[in-house]
CSV table of C-alpha atoms in Angstrom, one decimal:
chain,number,residue,atom,x,y,z
N,1028,UNK,CA,6.4,-14.2,14.4
N,1029,UNK,CA,4.2,-12.3,16.8
N,1030,UNK,CA,7.2,-10.1,17.8
N,1031,UNK,CA,7.1,-6.6,16.2
N,1032,UNK,CA,9.9,-6.4,13.5
N,1033,UNK,CA,12.6,-3.9,13.3
N,1034,UNK,CA,11.6,-0.5,11.8
N,1035,UNK,CA,8.1,-0.5,13.4
N,1036,UNK,CA,8.2,1.9,16.4
N,1037,UNK,CA,4.6,2.4,17.3
N,1038,UNK,CA,2.5,0.3,19.7
N,1039,UNK,CA,0.8,-2.3,17.5
N,1040,UNK,CA,-1.1,-5.5,18.0
N,1041,UNK,CA,-0.2,-8.4,15.9
N,1042,UNK,CA,-2.7,-9.2,13.1
N,1043,UNK,CA,-1.0,-11.4,10.6
N,1044,UNK,CA,2.5,-12.6,9.8
N,1045,UNK,CA,4.4,-15.3,7.9
N,1046,UNK,CA,7.6,-16.3,6.3
N,1047,UNK,CA,8.8,-18.6,3.6
N,1048,UNK,CA,10.9,-20.3,6.2
N,1049,UNK,CA,10.7,-19.8,10.0
N,1050,UNK,CA,14.4,-19.3,10.3
N,1051,UNK,CA,14.6,-16.2,8.0
N,1052,UNK,CA,15.9,-13.0,9.5
N,1053,UNK,CA,14.5,-9.5,8.8
N,1054,UNK,CA,16.7,-7.5,6.4
N,1055,UNK,CA,18.7,-4.6,7.8
N,1056,UNK,CA,17.2,-1.2,7.2
N,1057,UNK,CA,20.1,1.1,6.2
N,1058,UNK,CA,18.3,4.1,4.7
N,1059,UNK,CA,14.6,5.0,4.2
N,1060,UNK,CA,12.8,6.9,1.4
N,1061,UNK,CA,9.2,8.1,1.9
N,1062,UNK,CA,6.4,7.3,-0.5
N,1063,UNK,CA,2.5,7.6,-0.4
N,1064,UNK,CA,-0.4,5.5,-1.5
N,1065,UNK,CA,-4.0,6.8,-1.5
N,1066,UNK,CA,-7.3,4.9,-1.8
N,1067,UNK,CA,-10.9,6.0,-2.2
N,1068,UNK,CA,-13.5,3.8,-0.5
N,1069,UNK,CA,-16.9,5.1,-1.5
N,1070,UNK,CA,-20.4,3.5,-1.4
N,1071,UNK,CA,-19.2,0.0,-0.9
N,1072,UNK,CA,-16.6,0.2,-3.6
N,1073,UNK,CA,-12.8,0.9,-3.7
N,1074,UNK,CA,-10.9,2.8,-6.5
N,1075,UNK,CA,-7.7,1.1,-7.6
N,1076,UNK,CA,-5.4,1.9,-10.5
N,1077,UNK,CA,-3.7,-0.5,-12.8
N,1078,UNK,CA,-0.1,0.5,-13.2
N,1079,UNK,CA,0.6,1.2,-16.9
N,1080,UNK,CA,4.4,1.9,-16.7
N,1081,UNK,CA,7.4,1.5,-14.4
N,1082,UNK,CA,7.7,-0.7,-11.3
N,1083,UNK,CA,4.6,-2.7,-10.7
N,1084,UNK,CA,3.3,-2.5,-14.3
N,1085,UNK,CA,0.1,-4.5,-14.7
N,1086,UNK,CA,-0.5,-4.6,-11.0
N,1087,UNK,CA,-3.4,-2.8,-9.3
N,1088,UNK,CA,-2.6,-0.5,-6.4
N,1089,UNK,CA,-3.7,2.8,-4.8
N,1090,UNK,CA,-2.5,6.1,-6.3
N,1091,UNK,CA,0.8,7.4,-5.0
N,1092,UNK,CA,4.5,7.9,-5.3
N,1093,UNK,CA,7.6,9.6,-4.0
N,1094,UNK,CA,7.3,12.4,-1.3
N,1095,UNK,CA,9.2,15.3,-3.0
N,1096,UNK,CA,11.6,17.5,-0.9
N,1097,UNK,CA,9.6,20.2,0.9
N,1098,UNK,CA,6.4,18.1,0.8
N,1099,UNK,CA,4.6,16.5,3.7
N,1100,UNK,CA,3.4,12.9,3.0
N,1101,UNK,CA,-0.2,14.1,3.0
N,1102,UNK,CA,0.7,16.8,0.4
N,1103,UNK,CA,2.4,14.2,-1.7
N,1104,UNK,CA,-0.6,11.8,-1.5
N,1105,UNK,CA,-3.0,14.6,-2.6
N,1106,UNK,CA,-0.7,15.6,-5.5
N,1107,UNK,CA,-0.3,12.0,-6.6
N,1108,UNK,CA,-4.0,11.3,-6.5
N,1109,UNK,CA,-4.8,14.3,-8.7
N,1110,UNK,CA,-2.0,13.5,-11.1
N,1111,UNK,CA,-2.8,9.8,-11.4
N,1112,UNK,CA,-6.6,9.8,-11.1
N,1113,UNK,CA,-7.7,13.4,-11.8
N,1114,UNK,CA,-9.5,13.8,-8.4
N,1115,UNK,CA,-9.2,15.5,-5.1
N,1116,UNK,CA,-10.1,14.0,-1.8
N,1117,UNK,CA,-10.1,14.8,1.9
N,1118,UNK,CA,-7.4,12.1,2.6
N,1119,UNK,CA,-6.9,10.8,6.2
N,1120,UNK,CA,-4.0,8.7,7.5
N,1121,UNK,CA,-4.8,5.0,7.4
N,1122,UNK,CA,-1.6,3.2,8.0
N,1123,UNK,CA,2.1,2.7,7.2
N,1124,UNK,CA,3.9,0.0,5.2
N,1125,UNK,CA,7.6,-0.6,5.3
N,1126,UNK,CA,8.8,-2.5,2.2
N,1127,UNK,CA,12.2,-3.9,1.3
N,1128,UNK,CA,13.3,-5.6,-1.9
N,1129,UNK,CA,16.6,-6.8,-3.4
N,1130,UNK,CA,16.7,-4.2,-6.2
N,1131,UNK,CA,17.1,-1.1,-4.1
N,1132,UNK,CA,19.3,-0.2,-1.1
N,1133,UNK,CA,16.7,1.6,0.9
N,1134,UNK,CA,13.5,0.8,2.6
N,1135,UNK,CA,10.2,2.2,1.2
N,1136,UNK,CA,8.4,3.9,4.1
N,1137,UNK,CA,4.8,4.1,2.5
N,1138,UNK,CA,2.3,6.5,4.1
N,1139,UNK,CA,-1.2,5.1,3.4
N,1140,UNK,CA,-4.2,7.4,3.1
N,1141,UNK,CA,-7.8,6.9,2.4
N,1142,UNK,CA,-11.0,9.0,1.8
N,1143,UNK,CA,-14.7,8.2,1.7
N,1144,UNK,CA,-15.5,11.0,-0.7
N,1145,UNK,CA,-13.9,12.8,-3.7
N,1146,UNK,CA,-14.4,15.6,-6.1
N,1147,UNK,CA,-13.7,15.7,-9.8
N,1148,UNK,CA,-13.9,13.1,-12.5
N,1149,UNK,CA,-12.0,9.9,-12.2
N,1150,UNK,CA,-9.7,10.0,-15.2
N,1151,UNK,CA,-7.1,7.7,-16.7
N,1152,UNK,CA,-3.5,9.1,-16.7
N,1153,UNK,CA,-0.3,8.1,-18.4
N,1154,UNK,CA,0.7,6.1,-15.4
N,1155,UNK,CA,-2.6,4.6,-14.0
N,1156,UNK,CA,-5.9,3.2,-15.4
N,1157,UNK,CA,-8.5,3.7,-12.5
N,1158,UNK,CA,-11.1,1.0,-12.0
N,1159,UNK,CA,-13.8,0.5,-9.2
N,1160,UNK,CA,-14.0,-2.8,-7.4
N,1161,UNK,CA,-16.5,-4.0,-4.8
N,1162,UNK,CA,-15.0,-3.2,-1.4
N,1163,UNK,CA,-16.8,-6.1,0.4
N,1164,UNK,CA,-18.2,-9.5,-0.5
N,1165,UNK,CA,-21.3,-8.4,1.5
N,1166,UNK,CA,-21.9,-5.4,-0.7
N,1167,UNK,CA,-24.5,-6.0,-3.6
N,1168,UNK,CA,-22.8,-4.4,-6.6
N,1169,UNK,CA,-22.2,-5.3,-10.2
N,1170,UNK,CA,-18.5,-4.6,-9.7
N,1171,UNK,CA,-15.8,-7.2,-9.7
N,1172,UNK,CA,-14.1,-8.2,-6.4
N,1173,UNK,CA,-10.8,-6.7,-5.5
N,1174,UNK,CA,-8.2,-8.3,-7.8
N,1175,UNK,CA,-5.7,-9.5,-5.1
N,1176,UNK,CA,-4.2,-11.9,-7.7
N,1177,UNK,CA,-3.1,-8.8,-9.7
N,1178,UNK,CA,-1.7,-6.9,-6.7
N,1179,UNK,CA,1.4,-7.2,-4.6
N,1180,UNK,CA,1.4,-10.5,-2.7
N,1181,UNK,CA,0.8,-9.2,0.8
N,1182,UNK,CA,-1.8,-6.5,-0.1
N,1183,UNK,CA,-4.6,-9.0,1.0
N,1184,UNK,CA,-3.3,-8.8,4.6
N,1185,UNK,CA,-3.7,-5.0,5.1
N,1186,UNK,CA,-6.2,-3.8,2.5
N,1187,UNK,CA,-9.2,-5.2,4.5
N,1188,UNK,CA,-7.9,-3.2,7.5
N,1189,UNK,CA,-7.9,0.0,5.4
N,1190,UNK,CA,-11.4,-0.7,4.2
N,1191,UNK,CA,-12.5,-1.4,7.8
N,1192,UNK,CA,-10.9,2.0,8.9
N,1193,UNK,CA,-8.6,0.2,11.3
N,1194,UNK,CA,-5.2,2.0,11.4
N,1195,UNK,CA,-2.4,-0.5,10.6
N,1196,UNK,CA,1.3,-0.9,10.2
N,1197,UNK,CA,3.2,-3.5,8.4
N,1198,UNK,CA,6.5,-4.6,7.0
N,1199,UNK,CA,7.2,-6.9,4.2
N,1200,UNK,CA,10.6,-8.1,3.0
N,1201,UNK,CA,10.7,-9.2,-0.6
N,1202,UNK,CA,13.4,-11.0,-2.6
N,1203,UNK,CA,13.9,-11.2,-6.4
N,1204,UNK,CA,14.1,-8.6,-9.2
N,1205,UNK,CA,11.6,-5.7,-9.2
N,1206,UNK,CA,8.3,-6.9,-10.6
N,1207,UNK,CA,9.1,-10.6,-10.0
N,1208,UNK,CA,9.9,-10.1,-6.3
N,1209,UNK,CA,8.1,-12.3,-3.8
N,1210,UNK,CA,7.6,-11.8,-0.1
N,1211,UNK,CA,9.9,-13.9,2.1
N,1212,UNK,CA,8.9,-12.4,5.5
N,1213,UNK,CA,6.0,-10.2,6.5
N,1214,UNK,CA,4.2,-8.8,9.6
N,1215,UNK,CA,1.1,-6.7,9.9
N,1216,UNK,CA,-0.6,-5.2,13.0
N,1217,UNK,CA,-3.3,-2.7,14.1
N,1218,UNK,CA,-2.0,0.4,15.7
N,1219,UNK,CA,-2.9,0.6,19.4
N,1220,UNK,CA,-3.3,3.7,21.5
N,1221,UNK,CA,-0.2,4.4,23.6
């Protein structure tokens, strides 16, 4: 499992991997669609949004969505953050996730961004309900810990890398219908200089 999976083309150092069965093969990537996900990590806390509708309803995640035609991933991430949480932030690239599932024919290529500061007032939208969580067990806050039990099953592998400002890349192949899909093979690594 230390071997870099198909679809990952950067120099990366293995961090964590697994599979439901050792003999499982990676699914073939036929087409790719680009998406974004943005996170605010500020003063020992992280802003997540609880999805109120659509795919992932009831799960906590960052703020993001599809990259529209003519947009760069960074432009899309900034747009989605403002639409879903009502704030603007100086987003910086944090990592990439490649995600495949049974319900769609394409691979989700998710550009992950983070910022340490933001402007505006965090506001609930039709799609997301923002909530602050403690970004570290070592941070003394009255906030609850990150709700990994209410997130996608492999988020606990890469979110600590995002919080620690370690550029990462990962791939997770899921099986099952949409919101009930479960990971059957995953690989995460930190991006190394060429």
